[in-house]
Amino acid sequence: MLRDRFSAPLDPRAAALSVSVAEDRALLGADLWGSVVHAQMLGATGIVPRRSASRIVVGLRAIARDAAAGKFPLDPALEDVHLNVEAELTRRIGPDGERLHTARSRNDQVATDLAISLRESLLGLERSAATVAGTLVGAARSPDGRHVVDGWTHTQPAQRVYWGQILGSHALRFVRDAERFRRVRERIEASPLGSGAIAGTSLPVDRTATARALGFRRPSVSSIDAVSDRDAASDALYASAVALLHASGFAEELVLGSLPGVDRVRLGDPFVTTSSLMPHKRNPDLAELVRAESAPAIGRLVSHLALLKGLPMGYHRDLQVGKPLVLEGLSRARLSLDVLGAMARGSSFLSPPATDAATGSVEVADALVRAGVPFRSAHRRVGLWLARRATEKSRNAPIGTAELRAEFPELPDDFRFPGAWEEPERRGSAGGSSWRSVDRLLAEVDARRRSGERAAATELVRLQKLRRTAGVPERLFRPAEDP
Ligand code: ARG
């Protein structure tokens, strides 16, 4: 393709390195949409005869319909999605097809396709992260949320809390993720289309019209920045890596929680596997896989940043290598969040028997503080008492009021060592473990999740309307597994 001036075809190994049709499939919808809008603009401005522009648009829409039906395979011999679409158009409508590439370059095309595709993927991620948050809030508000479990520090029993606080705190992370994805999406507001190779064009293009038709706020302000800018892609990879770190933390909660002996999580059957050898196994493979996805997510972010380092201003082919990192990264993040959300929905959060670790010890120290004892001294005395107790045969005996009063005469008459179930309510500080605070947490998470979901839904409707106007099927913008 486009090699008339050269004496030889591209070396076959070079061609193999050069081809990008596999990852470009995900850009097909964006590429066709951009091309329809570009052709309409070429006709409206008279850069291309109106009749030719109309034929181009009709031809592109027909290709889009076939593509949506899975009947437009991309030919690797044509290198990328852009050349595939152009070649197919010309094959279908003849010489008018040769006018489509007027006043544009693959450099502004790929930047435009990426912006459109990122915007779409981010919208999906916003919804998926919000769904995980909503699921966790739902579990926290169910009877499971009222179960009391060991809150851990150093993966050791620390203080007893409601499951609802743990679940709500994971939910809060996912709400922040949804908000982070949204902020990245909302910054994608400038259309690169019409920037040409790097320097714009001498033809009288209407960049505002194409920007609006593609759902951007305005055309980009520098053609040379527009073809090289991959900030939104880096931001999206960062946001995905953070979301998958959060996912890995919750996945680990499920793995450890379902460990016999810990017994605080029961995973649903659709998310466990057995061993090919040991018939008794009930393995949390899916939680492990979600936990693992954070590793390639971090890797893609680092690779993408490394790829951009030191590139001079302008388009450079290096940028092509960033495409699969971004496209695959965002779709793996989406899939992982969706699996995690479904897995959370299918899990039960149980109340294991209380550990014998005296997690109420802080309450004794705090009661001594209330009686005027400096905290350091209280901490030392309670620690020594527990250490002594642990070596005596009374260690498994419940900690009674008489024992406490003998040990700590300063304690008021009505002080009782908190039973495991009472512990969370003892801590009434704002944002603490009492149900009052947990309830506030859940309300906040839910409100932020809902407002994010509403914003994403509104944006989706806006984009769908523009695509309907352009005559490009919505199917091309949805991943196969999307409802
Ligand atoms: N396939 C290329 C990419 O993904 C499109 C732009 C190619 N531009 C060029 N001058 N070869 O980046």
PDB file of N, CA, C and O in Angstrom, residues 80-144:
ATOM      1  N   ASP A  80      -3.124  -1.185   8.714  1.00  0.00           N
ATOM      2  CA  ASP A  80      -3.890  -0.722   9.882  1.00  0.00           C
ATOM      3  C   ASP A  80      -5.352  -0.484   9.523  1.00  0.00           C
ATOM      4  O   ASP A  80      -5.765  -0.659   8.375  1.00  0.00           O
ATOM      5  N   VAL A  81      -6.121  -0.077  10.503  1.00  0.00           N
ATOM      6  CA  VAL A  81      -7.568   0.107  10.301  1.00  0.00           C
ATOM      7  C   VAL A  81      -7.845   1.227   9.304  1.00  0.00           C
ATOM      8  O   VAL A  81      -8.765   1.145   8.491  1.00  0.00           O
ATOM      9  N   HIS A  82      -7.030   2.266   9.339  1.00  0.00           N
ATOM     10  CA  HIS A  82      -7.286   3.438   8.492  1.00  0.00           C
ATOM     11  C   HIS A  82      -7.197   3.068   7.010  1.00  0.00           C
ATOM     12  O   HIS A  82      -8.068   3.410   6.216  1.00  0.00           O
ATOM     13  N   LEU A  83      -6.115   2.353   6.667  1.00  0.00           N
ATOM     14  CA  LEU A  83      -5.922   1.979   5.264  1.00  0.00           C
ATOM     15  C   LEU A  83      -6.927   0.910   4.845  1.00  0.00           C
ATOM     16  O   LEU A  83      -7.351   0.869   3.691  1.00  0.00           O
ATOM     17  N   ASN A  84      -7.335   0.058   5.778  1.00  0.00           N
ATOM     18  CA  ASN A  84      -8.361  -0.939   5.468  1.00  0.00           C
ATOM     19  C   ASN A  84      -9.681  -0.279   5.088  1.00  0.00           C
ATOM     20  O   ASN A  84     -10.313  -0.655   4.110  1.00  0.00           O
ATOM     21  N   VAL A  85     -10.089   0.698   5.884  1.00  0.00           N
ATOM     22  CA  VAL A  85     -11.371   1.357   5.615  1.00  0.00           C
ATOM     23  C   VAL A  85     -11.300   2.090   4.276  1.00  0.00           C
ATOM     24  O   VAL A  85     -12.211   1.978   3.439  1.00  0.00           O
ATOM     25  N   GLU A  86     -10.211   2.802   4.069  1.00  0.00           N
ATOM     26  CA  GLU A  86     -10.090   3.571   2.830  1.00  0.00           C
ATOM     27  C   GLU A  86     -10.089   2.650   1.597  1.00  0.00           C
ATOM     28  O   GLU A  86     -10.765   2.922   0.597  1.00  0.00           O
ATOM     29  N   ALA A  87      -9.341   1.543   1.696  1.00  0.00           N
ATOM     30  CA  ALA A  87      -9.253   0.619   0.560  1.00  0.00           C
ATOM     31  C   ALA A  87     -10.615  -0.019   0.282  1.00  0.00           C
ATOM     32  O   ALA A  87     -11.037  -0.156  -0.871  1.00  0.00           O
ATOM     33  N   GLU A  88     -11.319  -0.392   1.355  1.00  0.00           N
ATOM     34  CA  GLU A  88     -12.627  -1.020   1.181  1.00  0.00           C
ATOM     35  C   GLU A  88     -13.626  -0.035   0.578  1.00  0.00           C
ATOM     36  O   GLU A  88     -14.429  -0.391  -0.289  1.00  0.00           O
ATOM     37  N   LEU A  89     -13.536   1.208   1.015  1.00  0.00           N
ATOM     38  CA  LEU A  89     -14.442   2.235   0.484  1.00  0.00           C
ATOM     39  C   LEU A  89     -14.227   2.395  -1.022  1.00  0.00           C
ATOM     40  O   LEU A  89     -15.178   2.400  -1.815  1.00  0.00           O
ATOM     41  N   THR A  90     -12.989   2.503  -1.402  1.00  0.00           N
ATOM     42  CA  THR A  90     -12.675   2.704  -2.815  1.00  0.00           C
ATOM     43  C   THR A  90     -13.061   1.465  -3.638  1.00  0.00           C
ATOM     44  O   THR A  90     -13.542   1.583  -4.765  1.00  0.00           O
ATOM     45  N   ARG A  91     -12.889   0.305  -3.024  1.00  0.00           N
ATOM     46  CA  ARG A  91     -13.303  -0.916  -3.719  1.00  0.00           C
ATOM     47  C   ARG A  91     -14.827  -0.876  -3.957  1.00  0.00           C
ATOM     48  O   ARG A  91     -15.310  -1.255  -5.012  1.00  0.00           O
ATOM     49  N   ARG A  92     -15.557  -0.346  -2.988  1.00  0.00           N
ATOM     50  CA  ARG A  92     -17.020  -0.354  -3.107  1.00  0.00           C
ATOM     51  C   ARG A  92     -17.556   0.765  -3.974  1.00  0.00           C
ATOM     52  O   ARG A  92     -18.485   0.569  -4.743  1.00  0.00           O
ATOM     53  N   ILE A  93     -17.032   1.993  -3.826  1.00  0.00           N
ATOM     54  CA  ILE A  93     -17.677   3.119  -4.529  1.00  0.00           C
ATOM     55  C   ILE A  93     -16.829   3.682  -5.666  1.00  0.00           C
ATOM     56  O   ILE A  93     -17.255   4.615  -6.347  1.00  0.00           O
ATOM     57  N   GLY A  94     -15.644   3.147  -5.844  1.00  0.00           N
ATOM     58  CA  GLY A  94     -14.819   3.623  -6.959  1.00  0.00           C
ATOM     59  C   GLY A  94     -14.070   4.895  -6.622  1.00  0.00           C
ATOM     60  O   GLY A  94     -13.821   5.182  -5.443  1.00  0.00           O
ATOM     61  N   PRO A  95     -13.723   5.687  -7.653  1.00  0.00           N
ATOM     62  CA  PRO A  95     -12.793   6.816  -7.501  1.00  0.00           C
ATOM     63  C   PRO A  95     -13.191   7.848  -6.444  1.00  0.00           C
ATOM     64  O   PRO A  95     -12.310   8.495  -5.871  1.00  0.00           O
ATOM     65  N   ASP A  96     -14.476   8.016  -6.146  1.00  0.00           N
ATOM     66  CA  ASP A  96     -14.852   8.965  -5.086  1.00  0.00           C
ATOM     67  C   ASP A  96     -14.178   8.610  -3.770  1.00  0.00           C
ATOM     68  O   ASP A  96     -13.862   9.494  -2.968  1.00  0.00           O
ATOM     69  N   GLY A  97     -13.952   7.307  -3.567  1.00  0.00           N
ATOM     70  CA  GLY A  97     -13.304   6.852  -2.339  1.00  0.00           C
ATOM     71  C   GLY A  97     -11.925   7.463  -2.165  1.00  0.00           C
ATOM     72  O   GLY A  97     -11.458   7.649  -1.036  1.00  0.00           O
ATOM     73  N   GLU A  98     -11.302   7.786  -3.276  1.00  0.00           N
ATOM     74  CA  GLU A  98      -9.949   8.347  -3.219  1.00  0.00           C
ATOM     75  C   GLU A  98      -9.937   9.787  -2.694  1.00  0.00           C
ATOM     76  O   GLU A  98      -8.870  10.365  -2.498  1.00  0.00           O
ATOM     77  N   ARG A  99     -11.120  10.369  -2.519  1.00  0.00           N
ATOM     78  CA  ARG A  99     -11.185  11.738  -1.992  1.00  0.00           C
ATOM     79  C   ARG A  99     -11.301  11.786  -0.454  1.00  0.00           C
ATOM     80  O   ARG A  99     -11.174  12.850   0.146  1.00  0.00           O
ATOM     81  N   LEU A 100     -11.576  10.623   0.154  1.00  0.00           N
ATOM     82  CA  LEU A 100     -11.814  10.629   1.610  1.00  0.00           C
ATOM     83  C   LEU A 100     -10.619  11.172   2.404  1.00  0.00           C
ATOM     84  O   LEU A 100     -10.799  11.884   3.387  1.00  0.00           O
ATOM     85  N   HIS A 101      -9.421  10.829   1.983  1.00  0.00           N
ATOM     86  CA  HIS A 101      -8.262  11.177   2.813  1.00  0.00           C
ATOM     87  C   HIS A 101      -7.791  12.618   2.603  1.00  0.00           C
ATOM     88  O   HIS A 101      -6.731  13.014   3.095  1.00  0.00           O
ATOM     89  N   THR A 102      -8.590  13.422   1.889  1.00  0.00           N
ATOM     90  CA  THR A 102      -8.260  14.834   1.706  1.00  0.00           C
ATOM     91  C   THR A 102      -8.180  15.537   3.060  1.00  0.00           C
ATOM     92  O   THR A 102      -9.064  15.358   3.912  1.00  0.00           O
ATOM     93  N   ALA A 103      -7.164  16.313   3.265  1.00  0.00           N
ATOM     94  CA  ALA A 103      -7.030  17.178   4.453  1.00  0.00           C
ATOM     95  C   ALA A 103      -7.012  16.410   5.766  1.00  0.00           C
ATOM     96  O   ALA A 103      -7.488  16.882   6.796  1.00  0.00           O
ATOM     97  N   ARG A 104      -6.520  15.196   5.739  1.00  0.00           N
ATOM     98  CA  ARG A 104      -6.299  14.501   7.004  1.00  0.00           C
ATOM     99  C   ARG A 104      -5.113  13.565   6.828  1.00  0.00           C
ATOM    100  O   ARG A 104      -4.634  13.340   5.702  1.00  0.00           O
ATOM    101  N   SER A 105      -4.653  13.022   7.930  1.00  0.00           N
ATOM    102  CA  SER A 105      -3.512  12.112   7.926  1.00  0.00           C
ATOM    103  C   SER A 105      -3.875  10.979   8.872  1.00  0.00           C
ATOM    104  O   SER A 105      -4.774  11.117   9.703  1.00  0.00           O
ATOM    105  N   ARG A 106      -3.165   9.864   8.741  1.00  0.00           N
ATOM    106  CA  ARG A 106      -3.420   8.800   9.721  1.00  0.00           C
ATOM    107  C   ARG A 106      -3.003   9.253  11.123  1.00  0.00           C
ATOM    108  O   ARG A 106      -3.457   8.697  12.109  1.00  0.00           O
ATOM    109  N   ASN A 107      -2.148  10.270  11.169  1.00  0.00           N
ATOM    110  CA  ASN A 107      -1.693  10.731  12.489  1.00  0.00           C
ATOM    111  C   ASN A 107      -2.805  11.425  13.273  1.00  0.00           C
ATOM    112  O   ASN A 107      -2.990  11.165  14.461  1.00  0.00           O
ATOM    113  N   ASP A 108      -3.563  12.303  12.603  1.00  0.00           N
ATOM    114  CA  ASP A 108      -4.693  12.902  13.342  1.00  0.00           C
ATOM    115  C   ASP A 108      -5.834  11.898  13.463  1.00  0.00           C
ATOM    116  O   ASP A 108      -6.600  11.921  14.423  1.00  0.00           O
ATOM    117  N   GLN A 109      -5.904  10.967  12.500  1.00  0.00           N
ATOM    118  CA  GLN A 109      -6.952   9.938  12.595  1.00  0.00           C
ATOM    119  C   GLN A 109      -6.756   9.051  13.809  1.00  0.00           C
ATOM    120  O   GLN A 109      -7.699   8.799  14.562  1.00  0.00           O
ATOM    121  N   VAL A 110      -5.533   8.564  13.998  1.00  0.00           N
ATOM    122  CA  VAL A 110      -5.324   7.631  15.111  1.00  0.00           C
ATOM    123  C   VAL A 110      -5.485   8.356  16.452  1.00  0.00           C
ATOM    124  O   VAL A 110      -6.046   7.798  17.407  1.00  0.00           O
ATOM    125  N   ALA A 111      -5.070   9.620  16.508  1.00  0.00           N
ATOM    126  CA  ALA A 111      -5.264  10.379  17.750  1.00  0.00           C
ATOM    127  C   ALA A 111      -6.757  10.568  18.032  1.00  0.00           C
ATOM    128  O   ALA A 111      -7.212  10.455  19.176  1.00  0.00           O
ATOM    129  N   THR A 112      -7.522  10.825  16.963  1.00  0.00           N
ATOM    130  CA  THR A 112      -8.973  10.995  17.128  1.00  0.00           C
ATOM    131  C   THR A 112      -9.629   9.673  17.534  1.00  0.00           C
ATOM    132  O   THR A 112     -10.447   9.631  18.461  1.00  0.00           O
ATOM    133  N   ASP A 113      -9.244   8.602  16.850  1.00  0.00           N
ATOM    134  CA  ASP A 113      -9.808   7.282  17.183  1.00  0.00           C
ATOM    135  C   ASP A 113      -9.540   6.931  18.642  1.00  0.00           C
ATOM    136  O   ASP A 113     -10.413   6.426  19.350  1.00  0.00           O
ATOM    137  N   LEU A 114      -8.309   7.194  19.077  1.00  0.00           N
ATOM    138  CA  LEU A 114      -7.951   6.864  20.455  1.00  0.00           C
ATOM    139  C   LEU A 114      -8.761   7.691  21.450  1.00  0.00           C
ATOM    140  O   LEU A 114      -9.229   7.167  22.460  1.00  0.00           O
ATOM    141  N   ALA A 115      -8.928   8.974  21.131  1.00  0.00           N
ATOM    142  CA  ALA A 115      -9.708   9.833  22.041  1.00  0.00           C
ATOM    143  C   ALA A 115     -11.142   9.315  22.154  1.00  0.00           C
ATOM    144  O   ALA A 115     -11.694   9.216  23.254  1.00  0.00           O
ATOM    145  N   ILE A 116     -11.733   8.956  21.012  1.00  0.00           N
ATOM    146  CA  ILE A 116     -13.115   8.453  21.023  1.00  0.00           C
ATOM    147  C   ILE A 116     -13.190   7.141  21.794  1.00  0.00           C
ATOM    148  O   ILE A 116     -14.067   6.938  22.634  1.00  0.00           O
ATOM    149  N   SER A 117     -12.233   6.260  21.513  1.00  0.00           N
ATOM    150  CA  SER A 117     -12.258   4.948  22.133  1.00  0.00           C
ATOM    151  C   SER A 117     -11.986   5.028  23.641  1.00  0.00           C
ATOM    152  O   SER A 117     -12.626   4.340  24.446  1.00  0.00           O
ATOM    153  N   LEU A 118     -11.058   5.913  24.026  1.00  0.00           N
ATOM    154  CA  LEU A 118     -10.786   6.101  25.455  1.00  0.00           C
ATOM    155  C   LEU A 118     -12.018   6.605  26.188  1.00  0.00           C
ATOM    156  O   LEU A 118     -12.360   6.126  27.268  1.00  0.00           O
ATOM    157  N   ARG A 119     -12.668   7.574  25.568  1.00  0.00           N
ATOM    158  CA  ARG A 119     -13.865   8.158  26.184  1.00  0.00           C
ATOM    159  C   ARG A 119     -14.902   7.063  26.442  1.00  0.00           C
ATOM    160  O   ARG A 119     -15.502   6.997  27.513  1.00  0.00           O
ATOM    161  N   GLU A 120     -15.057   6.196  25.465  1.00  0.00           N
ATOM    162  CA  GLU A 120     -16.034   5.119  25.571  1.00  0.00           C
ATOM    163  C   GLU A 120     -15.624   4.101  26.644  1.00  0.00           C
ATOM    164  O   GLU A 120     -16.441   3.692  27.462  1.00  0.00           O
ATOM    165  N   SER A 121     -14.357   3.710  26.623  1.00  0.00           N
ATOM    166  CA  SER A 121     -13.885   2.731  27.608  1.00  0.00           C
ATOM    167  C   SER A 121     -13.970   3.290  29.018  1.00  0.00           C
ATOM    168  O   SER A 121     -14.301   2.578  29.963  1.00  0.00           O
ATOM    169  N   LEU A 122     -13.638   4.578  29.162  1.00  0.00           N
ATOM    170  CA  LEU A 122     -13.695   5.194  30.485  1.00  0.00           C
ATOM    171  C   LEU A 122     -15.121   5.225  31.006  1.00  0.00           C
ATOM    172  O   LEU A 122     -15.368   4.958  32.175  1.00  0.00           O
ATOM    173  N   LEU A 123     -16.058   5.522  30.114  1.00  0.00           N
ATOM    174  CA  LEU A 123     -17.472   5.497  30.514  1.00  0.00           C
ATOM    175  C   LEU A 123     -17.851   4.124  31.060  1.00  0.00           C
ATOM    176  O   LEU A 123     -18.521   4.009  32.081  1.00  0.00           O
ATOM    177  N   GLY A 124     -17.411   3.083  30.359  1.00  0.00           N
ATOM    178  CA  GLY A 124     -17.679   1.722  30.810  1.00  0.00           C
ATOM    179  C   GLY A 124     -17.027   1.443  32.153  1.00  0.00           C
ATOM    180  O   GLY A 124     -17.631   0.836  33.045  1.00  0.00           O
ATOM    181  N   LEU A 125     -15.799   1.914  32.310  1.00  0.00           N
ATOM    182  CA  LEU A 125     -15.089   1.692  33.571  1.00  0.00           C
ATOM    183  C   LEU A 125     -15.751   2.440  34.721  1.00  0.00           C
ATOM    184  O   LEU A 125     -15.821   1.930  35.844  1.00  0.00           O
ATOM    185  N   GLU A 126     -16.228   3.641  34.428  1.00  0.00           N
ATOM    186  CA  GLU A 126     -16.938   4.396  35.469  1.00  0.00           C
ATOM    187  C   GLU A 126     -18.128   3.588  35.959  1.00  0.00           C
ATOM    188  O   GLU A 126     -18.378   3.464  37.154  1.00  0.00           O
ATOM    189  N   ARG A 127     -18.852   3.025  34.998  1.00  0.00           N
ATOM    190  CA  ARG A 127     -20.050   2.270  35.383  1.00  0.00           C
ATOM    191  C   ARG A 127     -19.677   0.992  36.117  1.00  0.00           C
ATOM    192  O   ARG A 127     -20.300   0.629  37.105  1.00  0.00           O
ATOM    193  N   SER A 128     -18.642   0.304  35.638  1.00  0.00           N
ATOM    194  CA  SER A 128     -18.253  -0.949  36.303  1.00  0.00           C
ATOM    195  C   SER A 128     -17.745  -0.696  37.726  1.00  0.00           C
ATOM    196  O   SER A 128     -18.086  -1.433  38.647  1.00  0.00           O
ATOM    197  N   ALA A 129     -16.932   0.345  37.896  1.00  0.00           N
ATOM    198  CA  ALA A 129     -16.411   0.639  39.241  1.00  0.00           C
ATOM    199  C   ALA A 129     -17.569   1.027  40.164  1.00  0.00           C
ATOM    200  O   ALA A 129     -17.616   0.615  41.331  1.00  0.00           O
ATOM    201  N   ALA A 130     -18.511   1.814  39.630  1.00  0.00           N
ATOM    202  CA  ALA A 130     -19.661   2.222  40.443  1.00  0.00           C
ATOM    203  C   ALA A 130     -20.517   1.002  40.798  1.00  0.00           C
ATOM    204  O   ALA A 130     -21.067   0.915  41.898  1.00  0.00           O
ATOM    205  N   THR A 131     -20.606   0.058  39.883  1.00  0.00           N
ATOM    206  CA  THR A 131     -21.388  -1.151  40.165  1.00  0.00           C
ATOM    207  C   THR A 131     -20.746  -1.971  41.281  1.00  0.00           C
ATOM    208  O   THR A 131     -21.440  -2.473  42.169  1.00  0.00           O
ATOM    209  N   VAL A 132     -19.431  -2.095  41.249  1.00  0.00           N
ATOM    210  CA  VAL A 132     -18.752  -2.821  42.335  1.00  0.00           C
ATOM    211  C   VAL A 132     -19.042  -2.113  43.661  1.00  0.00           C
ATOM    212  O   VAL A 132     -19.423  -2.740  44.658  1.00  0.00           O
ATOM    213  N   ALA A 133     -18.913  -0.782  43.642  1.00  0.00           N
ATOM    214  CA  ALA A 133     -19.180  -0.021  44.872  1.00  0.00           C
ATOM    215  C   ALA A 133     -20.615  -0.267  45.346  1.00  0.00           C
ATOM    216  O   ALA A 133     -20.853  -0.503  46.533  1.00  0.00           O
ATOM    217  N   GLY A 134     -21.556  -0.227  44.420  1.00  0.00           N
ATOM    218  CA  GLY A 134     -22.961  -0.423  44.784  1.00  0.00           C
ATOM    219  C   GLY A 134     -23.203  -1.812  45.349  1.00  0.00           C
ATOM    220  O   GLY A 134     -23.946  -1.990  46.325  1.00  0.00           O
ATOM    221  N   THR A 135     -22.552  -2.800  44.763  1.00  0.00           N
ATOM    222  CA  THR A 135     -22.706  -4.175  45.252  1.00  0.00           C
ATOM    223  C   THR A 135     -22.180  -4.295  46.676  1.00  0.00           C
ATOM    224  O   THR A 135     -22.798  -4.932  47.533  1.00  0.00           O
ATOM    225  N   LEU A 136     -21.041  -3.669  46.926  1.00  0.00           N
ATOM    226  CA  LEU A 136     -20.444  -3.765  48.265  1.00  0.00           C
ATOM    227  C   LEU A 136     -21.294  -3.022  49.297  1.00  0.00           C
ATOM    228  O   LEU A 136     -21.451  -3.483  50.428  1.00  0.00           O
ATOM    229  N   VAL A 137     -21.855  -1.890  48.885  1.00  0.00           N
ATOM    230  CA  VAL A 137     -22.754  -1.171  49.798  1.00  0.00           C
ATOM    231  C   VAL A 137     -23.977  -2.042  50.091  1.00  0.00           C
ATOM    232  O   VAL A 137     -24.431  -2.134  51.239  1.00  0.00           O
ATOM    233  N   GLY A 138     -24.486  -2.701  49.069  1.00  0.00           N
ATOM    234  CA  GLY A 138     -25.645  -3.591  49.252  1.00  0.00           C
ATOM    235  C   GLY A 138     -25.320  -4.694  50.257  1.00  0.00           C
ATOM    236  O   GLY A 138     -26.108  -4.985  51.162  1.00  0.00           O
ATOM    237  N   ALA A 139     -24.147  -5.297  50.117  1.00  0.00           N
ATOM    238  CA  ALA A 139     -23.758  -6.365  51.052  1.00  0.00           C
ATOM    239  C   ALA A 139     -23.584  -5.799  52.460  1.00  0.00           C
ATOM    240  O   ALA A 139     -23.955  -6.423  53.453  1.00  0.00           O
ATOM    241  N   ALA A 140     -23.025  -4.579  52.532  1.00  0.00           N
ATOM    242  CA  ALA A 140     -22.805  -3.963  53.851  1.00  0.00           C
ATOM    243  C   ALA A 140     -24.129  -3.671  54.549  1.00  0.00           C
ATOM    244  O   ALA A 140     -24.225  -3.734  55.770  1.00  0.00           O
ATOM    245  N   ARG A 141     -25.148  -3.359  53.743  1.00  0.00           N
ATOM    246  CA  ARG A 141     -26.448  -3.040  54.338  1.00  0.00           C
ATOM    247  C   ARG A 141     -27.292  -4.280  54.602  1.00  0.00           C
ATOM    248  O   ARG A 141     -28.325  -4.200  55.257  1.00  0.00           O
ATOM    249  N   SER A 142     -26.863  -5.423  54.077  1.00  0.00           N
ATOM    250  CA  SER A 142     -27.598  -6.670  54.322  1.00  0.00           C
ATOM    251  C   SER A 142     -27.237  -7.166  55.720  1.00  0.00           C
ATOM    252  O   SER A 142     -26.314  -6.644  56.349  1.00  0.00           O
ATOM    253  N   PRO A 143     -27.931  -8.185  56.197  1.00  0.00           N
ATOM    254  CA  PRO A 143     -27.566  -8.717  57.529  1.00  0.00           C
ATOM    255  C   PRO A 143     -26.093  -9.105  57.631  1.00  0.00           C
ATOM    256  O   PRO A 143     -25.496  -8.998  58.706  1.00  0.00           O
ATOM    257  N   ASP A 144     -25.484  -9.517  56.518  1.00  0.00           N
ATOM    258  CA  ASP A 144     -24.041  -9.846  56.557  1.00  0.00           C
ATOM    259  C   ASP A 144     -23.204  -8.677  57.070  1.00  0.00           C
ATOM    260  O   ASP A 144     -22.174  -8.873  57.717  1.00  0.00           O
TER     261      ASP A 144
END
